[in-house]
Coordinates of C-alpha atoms and ligand atoms in Angstrom, one line a residue:
X137 CA 131.7 35.9 103.5
X138 CA 129.0 34.1 105.5
X139 CA 128.4 34.2 109.2
X140 CA 126.0 32.4 111.5
X141 CA 123.6 34.9 112.9
X142 CA 122.2 33.9 116.4
X143 CA 119.2 36.1 115.8
X144 CA 118.0 34.3 112.6
X145 CA 119.8 31.0 113.5
X146 CA 121.0 30.9 109.9
X147 CA 124.3 31.2 108.1
X148 CA 123.9 34.5 106.2
X149 CA 125.9 36.4 103.6
X150 CA 127.6 39.2 105.5
X151 CA 127.3 42.7 104.1
X152 CA 128.0 45.8 106.2
X153 CA 125.5 48.7 106.2
X154 CA 128.1 51.4 105.3
X155 CA 130.2 50.3 102.3
X156 CA 133.6 48.9 103.4
X157 CA 133.3 50.0 107.0
X158 CA 132.3 47.4 109.6
X159 CA 131.3 48.4 113.1
X160 CA 132.1 45.6 115.5
X161 CA 131.3 45.5 119.2
X162 CA 132.9 42.8 121.3
X163 CA 131.9 42.5 125.0
X164 CA 135.1 42.9 126.9
X165 CA 136.5 41.6 130.2
X166 CA 135.2 42.2 133.7
X167 CA 138.4 43.2 135.3
X168 CA 137.9 41.6 138.8
X169 CA 140.5 38.9 138.2
X170 CA 142.8 37.5 135.5
X171 CA 140.9 36.4 132.4
X172 CA 141.0 32.6 132.0
X173 CA 141.8 30.8 128.7
X174 CA 138.1 30.1 128.3
X175 CA 137.5 33.9 128.1
X176 CA 140.5 34.0 125.7
X177 CA 138.8 31.5 123.4
X178 CA 136.2 34.1 122.8
X179 CA 138.7 37.0 122.4
X180 CA 140.8 34.9 120.0
X181 CA 137.8 34.0 118.0
X182 CA 136.8 37.7 117.8
X183 CA 140.4 38.4 116.7
X184 CA 140.1 35.9 113.8
X185 CA 136.8 37.4 112.8
X186 CA 138.3 40.9 112.8
X187 CA 141.3 39.8 110.9
X188 CA 139.3 37.9 108.3
X189 CA 137.1 40.9 107.8
X190 CA 140.2 42.9 107.1
X191 CA 141.6 40.2 104.8
X192 CA 138.3 40.4 102.9
X193 CA 138.9 44.1 102.3
X194 CA 136.8 45.7 105.0
X195 CA 137.8 48.5 107.3
X196 CA 137.0 47.3 110.8
X197 CA 136.2 49.6 113.6
X198 CA 136.1 47.5 116.7
X199 CA 135.0 48.5 120.2
X200 CA 135.8 46.4 123.2
X201 CA 134.5 47.6 126.5
X202 CA 136.3 47.2 129.8
X203 CA 133.7 46.4 132.6
X204 CA 135.4 48.1 135.5
X205 CA 132.3 48.6 137.6
X206 CA 129.7 45.8 138.3
X207 CA 128.8 43.5 141.2
X208 CA 132.0 41.5 140.9
X209 CA 134.5 44.3 140.7
X210 CA 132.9 46.1 143.7
X211 CA 132.9 42.9 145.7
X212 CA 136.6 42.3 144.8
X213 CA 137.7 45.8 145.8
X214 CA 135.8 45.6 149.1
X215 CA 137.4 42.3 150.0
X216 CA 140.8 43.7 149.1
X217 CA 140.0 46.9 151.1
X218 CA 141.2 49.2 148.3
X219 CA 139.5 51.7 146.0
X220 CA 137.8 50.3 142.9
X221 CA 140.2 51.9 140.4
X222 CA 143.2 50.5 142.3
X223 CA 141.6 47.1 142.3
X224 CA 140.7 47.0 138.6
X225 CA 143.9 48.6 137.2
X226 CA 146.3 45.6 137.5
X227 CA 143.8 43.3 136.0
X228 CA 143.2 45.7 133.1
X229 CA 146.9 45.9 132.5
X230 CA 147.3 42.1 132.7
X231 CA 144.5 41.8 130.2
X232 CA 146.3 43.9 127.6
X233 CA 149.5 42.1 128.2
X234 CA 147.7 38.7 127.7
X235 CA 146.2 40.0 124.4
X236 CA 149.7 40.7 123.2
X237 CA 150.9 37.3 124.2
X238 CA 148.1 35.7 122.2
X239 CA 148.8 37.8 119.1
X240 CA 145.4 39.6 119.3
X241 CA 145.2 42.7 117.2
X242 CA 144.2 45.8 119.3
X243 CA 140.6 47.1 118.9
X244 CA 140.2 50.7 117.8
X245 CA 138.7 51.8 121.2
X246 CA 138.6 50.3 124.7
X247 CA 136.0 52.3 126.5
X248 CA 135.8 51.9 130.3
X249 CA 132.4 51.7 131.9
X250 CA 133.4 54.2 134.6
X251 CA 134.1 56.8 131.9
X252 CA 130.6 56.5 130.4
X253 CA 128.2 56.8 133.3
X254 CA 126.7 60.0 131.9
X255 CA 125.8 58.2 128.7
X256 CA 124.2 55.4 130.7
X257 CA 122.1 57.9 132.7
X258 CA 120.9 59.6 129.5
X259 CA 119.9 56.3 128.1
X260 CA 118.0 55.4 131.3
X261 CA 116.2 58.7 131.2
X262 CA 115.1 58.0 127.7
X263 CA 113.8 54.5 128.7
X264 CA 111.8 56.0 131.6
X265 CA 110.4 58.6 129.2
X266 CA 109.4 55.9 126.8
X267 CA 107.8 53.8 129.6
X268 CA 110.3 51.0 129.2
X269 CA 111.7 51.6 132.7
X270 CA 110.4 52.7 136.1
X271 CA 111.9 53.9 139.3
X272 CA 111.3 51.7 142.3
X273 CA 110.6 53.0 145.8
X274 CA 114.2 52.3 146.9
X275 CA 115.7 54.6 144.2
X276 CA 116.6 51.8 141.7
X277 CA 115.6 51.9 138.1
X278 CA 114.3 48.7 136.5
X279 CA 113.6 47.8 132.9
X280 CA 110.0 46.6 132.4
X281 CA 110.5 43.5 130.3
X282 CA 106.7 43.3 129.7
X283 CA 107.0 46.7 127.9
X284 CA 109.1 45.2 125.1
X285 CA 107.1 42.6 123.2
X286 CA 110.2 41.3 121.3
X287 CA 111.9 40.4 124.6
X288 CA 113.4 36.9 124.1
X289 CA 113.9 37.2 120.3
X290 CA 117.7 36.7 120.4
X291 CA 117.7 33.8 122.9
X292 CA 114.6 32.4 121.1
X293 CA 112.6 32.3 124.3
X294 CA 108.9 32.7 124.2
X295 CA 107.7 34.5 127.3
X296 CA 104.1 34.6 125.9
X297 CA 103.8 38.3 126.5
X298 CA 103.7 37.7 130.2
X299 CA 104.6 40.6 132.5
X300 CA 107.2 39.4 134.9
X301 CA 106.2 41.4 137.9
X302 CA 109.3 40.2 139.8
X303 CA 112.6 42.1 139.9
X304 CA 116.2 41.1 139.9
X305 CA 118.9 43.3 141.2
X306 CA 121.9 41.1 140.3
X307 CA 123.6 41.4 136.9
X308 CA 123.5 37.7 136.3
X309 CA 120.5 35.3 136.4
X310 CA 119.1 32.5 134.2
X311 CA 116.2 32.1 131.9
X312 CA 114.0 30.5 134.5
X313 CA 114.1 33.7 136.4
X314 CA 112.7 36.1 133.9
X315 CA 112.4 39.4 135.7
X316 CA 112.6 43.2 135.4
X317 CA 116.3 43.8 135.5
X318 CA 118.2 46.7 137.1
X319 CA 119.4 49.6 135.0
X320 CA 120.5 51.7 137.9
X321 CA 121.2 50.4 141.4
X322 CA 120.7 52.8 144.4
X323 CA 123.8 53.0 146.6
X324 CA 123.9 50.6 149.5
X325 CA 126.6 49.8 152.0
X326 CA 128.1 47.0 149.9
X327 CA 129.0 49.6 147.3
X328 CA 131.4 51.5 149.7
X329 CA 132.5 54.7 147.9
X330 CA 131.5 53.5 144.4
X331 CA 128.7 55.8 143.5
X332 CA 127.7 58.5 141.0
X333 CA 125.0 61.2 141.3
X334 CA 121.9 60.7 139.2
X335 CA 118.4 62.0 138.9
X336 CA 117.4 59.1 141.2
X337 CA 120.0 59.7 143.8
X338 CA 123.4 58.3 144.3
X339 CA 124.0 54.9 142.8
X340 CA 125.7 53.0 140.0
X341 CA 124.7 51.4 136.6
X342 CA 123.7 47.8 136.1
X343 CA 126.1 45.7 133.9
X344 CA 123.8 45.4 130.8
X345 CA 123.2 49.2 130.3
X346 CA 127.0 49.7 130.2
X347 CA 127.3 47.8 126.9
X348 CA 124.2 49.5 125.3
X349 CA 125.5 52.9 126.2
X350 CA 129.1 52.4 125.1
X351 CA 128.3 50.6 121.9
X352 CA 125.9 53.3 120.8
X353 CA 128.4 56.0 121.8
X354 CA 131.2 54.6 119.7
X355 CA 129.4 52.8 116.9
X356 CA 126.0 54.6 116.5
X357 CA 122.5 53.4 117.1
X358 CA 122.7 50.6 114.5
X359 CA 125.9 48.7 113.8
X360 CA 127.0 45.6 112.0
X361 CA 128.3 42.9 114.3
X362 CA 128.0 42.2 118.0
X363 CA 129.8 39.2 119.5
X364 CA 130.5 37.4 122.7
X365 CA 130.5 33.9 124.2
X366 CA 127.2 32.0 124.1
X367 CA 126.7 32.6 127.8
X368 CA 126.2 36.3 126.9
X369 CA 123.1 35.6 124.8
X370 CA 120.9 35.5 127.8
X371 CA 120.4 37.7 129.7
X372 CA 123.2 40.1 128.7
X373 CA 122.6 40.5 125.0
X374 CA 118.9 40.1 125.2
X375 CA 118.9 43.0 127.7
X376 CA 121.1 45.1 125.5
X377 CA 118.6 44.7 122.7
X378 CA 115.7 45.6 125.0
X379 CA 117.5 48.7 126.2
X380 CA 119.0 49.9 122.9
X381 CA 116.0 49.3 120.7
X382 CA 113.7 50.5 123.5
X383 CA 115.6 53.8 123.7
X384 CA 116.2 54.4 120.0
X385 CA 113.3 52.6 118.3
X386 CA 115.7 51.3 115.7
X387 CA 117.4 48.0 115.0
X388 CA 120.4 47.7 117.3
X389 CA 122.6 45.1 115.7
X390 CA 122.6 43.5 112.2
X391 CA 124.5 40.3 112.9
X392 CA 124.9 38.6 116.3
X393 CA 127.8 36.2 116.4
X394 CA 128.6 34.0 119.4
X395 CA 131.3 31.6 120.1
X396 CA 130.9 28.3 122.0
X397 CA 132.6 27.6 125.3
X398 CA 136.0 26.1 126.1
X399 CA 135.3 23.2 128.4
X400 CA 137.1 21.1 130.9
X401 CA 135.9 17.5 131.2
X402 CA 132.5 18.3 129.7
X403 CA 131.9 21.4 131.7
X404 CA 132.2 25.1 130.8
X405 CA 135.5 26.5 132.0
X406 CA 134.4 29.1 134.6
X407 CA 135.8 30.8 137.6
X408 CA 132.7 29.8 139.6
X409 CA 133.4 26.1 138.9
X410 CA 137.0 26.4 139.9
X411 CA 138.1 24.5 136.7
X412 CA 139.9 27.3 135.0
X413 CA 143.5 28.1 134.0
X414 CA 144.7 31.7 133.5
X415 CA 147.0 32.3 130.6
X416 CA 149.8 32.9 133.0
X417 CA 149.4 29.5 134.6
X418 CA 149.6 27.9 131.2
X419 CA 152.7 29.9 130.2
X420 CA 154.4 28.9 133.5
X421 CA 154.0 25.3 132.5
X422 CA 156.3 26.1 129.5
X423 CA 153.7 26.6 126.7
X424 CA 154.0 29.6 124.4
X425 CA 151.3 32.1 123.6
X426 CA 151.5 30.9 120.0
X427 CA 150.7 27.3 121.1
X428 CA 147.8 28.4 123.2
X429 CA 146.4 30.5 120.3
X430 CA 146.8 27.6 117.9
X431 CA 144.8 25.3 120.2
X432 CA 142.1 27.9 120.8
X433 CA 141.5 28.5 117.1
X434 CA 141.9 24.9 116.0
X435 CA 138.2 24.0 116.7
X436 CA 135.3 25.6 114.9
X437 CA 134.1 28.6 117.0
X438 CA 130.5 27.2 117.1
X439 CA 131.5 23.9 118.6
X440 CA 132.5 23.3 122.2
X441 CA 136.2 22.8 122.5
X442 CA 137.6 20.5 125.2
X443 CA 140.8 21.9 126.8
X444 CA 143.6 19.4 127.5
X445 CA 147.3 19.7 128.0
X446 CA 147.6 16.9 125.5
X447 CA 146.3 19.2 122.8
X448 CA 148.8 21.8 123.8
X449 CA 151.6 19.2 123.7
X450 CA 150.5 18.2 120.2
X451 CA 150.6 21.8 119.0
X452 CA 154.4 22.0 119.4
X453 CA 155.5 19.3 116.8
X454 CA 152.7 20.5 114.4
X455 CA 154.0 24.1 114.5
X456 CA 157.6 22.8 114.3
X457 CA 156.7 21.0 111.0
X458 CA 155.3 24.2 109.6
X459 CA 158.4 26.3 110.8
X460 CA 160.7 23.7 109.3
X461 CA 159.0 23.8 105.9
X462 CA 159.1 27.6 106.0
X463 CA 162.8 27.7 106.8
X464 CA 163.4 25.4 103.8
X465 CA 161.4 27.6 101.6
X466 CA 163.1 30.7 102.8
X467 CA 166.5 29.2 102.2
X468 CA 165.5 28.2 98.7
X469 CA 163.9 31.6 98.0
X470 CA 166.9 33.6 99.1
X471 CA 166.4 37.2 98.0
X472 CA 164.1 36.2 95.1
X473 CA 160.9 38.0 94.4
X474 CA 157.7 35.8 94.4
X475 CA 157.3 34.1 91.0
X476 CA 154.3 32.0 89.9
X477 CA 152.9 29.9 92.7
X478 CA 152.7 26.2 91.9
X479 CA 149.2 24.8 91.1
X480 CA 148.9 23.0 94.5
X481 CA 149.7 26.3 96.3
X482 CA 147.0 28.2 94.3
X483 CA 144.5 25.4 95.1
X484 CA 145.5 25.7 98.8
X485 CA 144.9 29.4 98.6
X486 CA 141.5 29.0 97.2
X487 CA 140.6 26.3 99.8
X488 CA 141.9 28.6 102.6
X489 CA 139.7 31.5 101.4
X490 CA 136.6 29.4 100.9
X491 CA 137.0 27.8 104.4
X492 CA 137.3 31.2 106.1
X493 CA 134.4 32.7 104.1
X494 CA 132.3 29.8 105.2
X495 CA 131.4 31.0 108.7
X496 CA 135.1 31.1 109.7
X497 CA 135.9 27.5 109.3
X498 CA 139.4 27.6 110.8
X499 CA 139.9 23.8 111.0
X500 CA 139.4 23.5 107.3
X501 CA 141.6 26.6 106.6
X502 CA 144.3 24.9 108.7
X503 CA 143.9 21.7 106.8
X504 CA 144.5 23.7 103.6
X505 CA 147.7 25.2 105.1
X506 CA 149.1 21.9 106.1
X507 CA 148.2 20.4 102.8
X508 CA 150.5 23.1 101.3
X509 CA 153.2 22.2 103.8
X510 CA 153.0 18.6 102.7
X511 CA 153.2 19.5 99.0
X512 CA 156.0 22.0 99.5
X513 CA 158.1 19.5 101.3
X514 CA 157.6 17.0 98.5
X515 CA 158.5 19.5 95.8
X516 CA 161.6 20.6 97.7
X517 CA 162.6 16.9 98.3
X518 CA 162.3 16.1 94.6
X519 CA 164.2 19.2 93.5
X520 CA 161.2 20.6 91.7
X521 CA 161.0 23.9 93.5
X522 CA 162.7 27.0 92.2
X523 CA 163.5 30.2 94.1
X524 CA 160.6 32.2 92.6
X525 CA 158.1 29.5 93.4
X526 CA 159.5 29.1 97.0
X527 CA 159.2 32.8 97.5
X528 CA 155.6 32.7 96.2
X529 CA 154.6 30.0 98.6
X530 CA 156.3 31.9 101.5
X531 CA 154.2 34.9 100.5
X532 CA 151.0 32.8 100.7
X533 CA 151.9 31.7 104.2
X534 CA 152.4 35.3 105.2
X535 CA 149.1 36.3 103.6
X536 CA 147.2 33.6 105.5
X537 CA 148.9 34.5 108.6
X538 CA 147.4 38.0 108.6
X539 CA 144.2 36.0 109.5
X540 CA 145.5 33.1 111.7
X541 CA 148.6 34.7 113.2
X542 CA 150.1 31.4 114.2
X543 CA 152.0 30.5 111.0
X544 CA 155.3 32.3 111.7
X545 CA 157.7 31.3 114.4
X546 CA 158.1 34.2 116.8
X547 CA 161.4 36.0 116.8
X548 CA 163.6 34.7 119.6
X549 CA 165.2 37.3 121.8
X550 CA 168.9 36.6 122.3
X551 CA 169.7 36.0 126.0
X552 CA 171.8 38.5 127.9
X553 CA 175.0 36.3 127.7
X554 CA 174.7 36.2 123.9
X555 CA 174.2 40.0 123.6
X556 CA 177.2 40.5 125.8
X557 CA 179.4 38.3 123.6
X558 CA 178.1 40.1 120.5
X559 CA 179.1 43.5 122.0
X560 CA 182.6 42.2 122.9
X561 CA 183.0 41.0 119.3
X562 CA 181.9 44.4 118.0
X563 CA 184.5 46.0 120.2
X564 CA 187.2 43.6 119.1
X565 CA 186.4 44.3 115.5
X566 CA 186.5 48.1 116.1
X567 CA 190.0 47.6 117.6
X568 CA 190.9 45.4 114.5
X569 CA 191.6 42.4 116.8
X570 CA 190.4 40.0 114.2
X571 CA 191.5 36.8 115.9
X572 CA 189.6 37.8 119.1
X573 CA 186.5 38.6 117.0
X574 CA 186.7 35.2 115.3
X575 CA 187.0 33.5 118.7
X576 CA 183.9 35.3 119.9
X577 CA 182.0 34.4 116.8
X578 CA 182.8 30.7 117.4
X579 CA 181.7 31.0 120.9
X580 CA 178.3 32.5 119.8
X581 CA 178.0 29.6 117.2
X582 CA 178.5 27.2 120.1
X583 CA 175.7 28.8 121.9
X584 CA 173.4 28.3 118.9
X585 CA 173.6 31.9 117.5
X586 CA 174.8 33.1 114.1
X587 CA 176.1 36.6 113.6
X588 CA 175.9 38.5 110.4
X589 CA 177.5 41.8 109.7
X590 CA 175.2 44.1 107.8
X591 CA 175.2 47.8 106.9
X592 CA 173.1 48.5 110.0
X593 CA 175.6 46.6 112.2
X594 CA 175.8 43.0 113.4
X595 CA 172.6 40.9 113.4
X596 CA 172.0 37.9 115.6
X597 CA 170.0 35.0 114.4
X598 CA 169.3 31.6 116.1
X599 CA 171.0 28.9 114.1
X600 CA 168.8 26.5 112.1
X601 CA 169.0 23.1 113.5
Ligands
AMP904 P1 133.3 37.8 131.5 O1 134.6 38.5 131.9 O2 132.8 36.8 132.5 O3 132.3 38.9 131.2 O4 133.6 37.0 130.2 C1 134.3 37.6 129.1 C2 134.0 36.8 127.8 O5 134.4 35.5 127.9 C3 132.5 36.8 127.5 O6 132.4 37.0 126.1 C4 132.1 35.3 127.8 O7 131.0 34.9 127.0 C5 133.4 34.6 127.5 N1 133.5 33.3 128.2 C6 133.3 33.0 129.5 N2 133.6 31.7 129.8 C7 134.0 31.1 128.6 C8 134.4 29.8 128.2 N3 134.5 28.8 129.1 N4 134.6 29.6 126.9 C9 134.6 30.6 126.0 N5 134.2 31.9 126.3 C10 133.9 32.1 127.6
ZN905 ZN1 128.6 43.4 127.0

């Protein structure tokens, strides 16, 4: 498979350093608020990357950090008047629940920054020893960007070997303000009781050192892929490179892959612009996690994607067309094992694989999927589809769905009223009250539910329309 590497600015053939194992680091959420669907565009893209790597036969070891201490989380906990941990916990929990809603496969490890402060301190000590960092008179430690000649190589900025001289204590700043950045921030009143002991006195880590320390701890000094949204390129990832390569003297990351932003009316969706929707807000309007995921993956990850409710509205009939085709295939296939797939399905499979291998071209992969939907409907309409072929096409949809995870209608949970009726029916059957059991079955049918008696008991299924 090929991926666009931000470092070389080229689409490159991907090959991991260690056989089939791929080390993947994905910058995680700052848990000071609910993540918005712009953030989730990036997490869903990373999920598709992870899933396609697995589809391609690799063993993925993914690390996603949880930034639970930084300028923003500290400010939030102060404003709320509660301890940092109490403040970040509900947002961390909400994040994991949102990942589930969007069908995102869990990473292997979710390290929290607050559990890795010792690693950060060790790395800062190494950077001081190697003269990449210095302690300022107020007990902060800064990275000397002038000490790292390659600084700017990821963002493709030429700083002409200039020493910056100036310093920036905030975690976030822009390219125009090149400066020595903070690795360790001495405690001040704003920090309240958030502080750790260090060789430089009490204080806390800067945001950038967190990812360097946690990625190296869990993936080693050099690993295969590091991702994030394009806003992470500078300064966050540039600083990660300066810190990690400065400390180890070795290449930090082999492939840098960044996804473009989700926009609203031509502007990046961002909390600071106030133009954002959380996933919760979108679900409250009646959209499903599957519909949101579909919209988020439907544009190529390296192109800006404009968020509109019209796009979400359009997802519903599109997915319904797919579900309907799959229901027809399933009905035809019955219990048949997959036979030979028809030629058009094999061609669709080849097109799907080629699109995904080509820098994760999901729009083209989806076009291949819907091409197969079209052909399958035609073949069924004309009576040309046998059970074995239908089963083979169904198996292909399932295979592709290990990557896209939007191709199968989610199981619908029966409502409480339906469950209640099913229980009454089971009781009636146990008491051999067959008329009553039949009456309850008819009632369930009227509510849109079918009941089937199997060896493991009665099973409820929504009736096909
Ligand atoms: P943060 O919690 O601000 O550190 O952001 C978490 C992730 O979301 C990072 O990888 C960002 O690059 C990404 N991100 C932030 N805003 C957007 C957006 N509008 N579209 C896509 N990704 C975004
Ligand atoms: Zn990071």
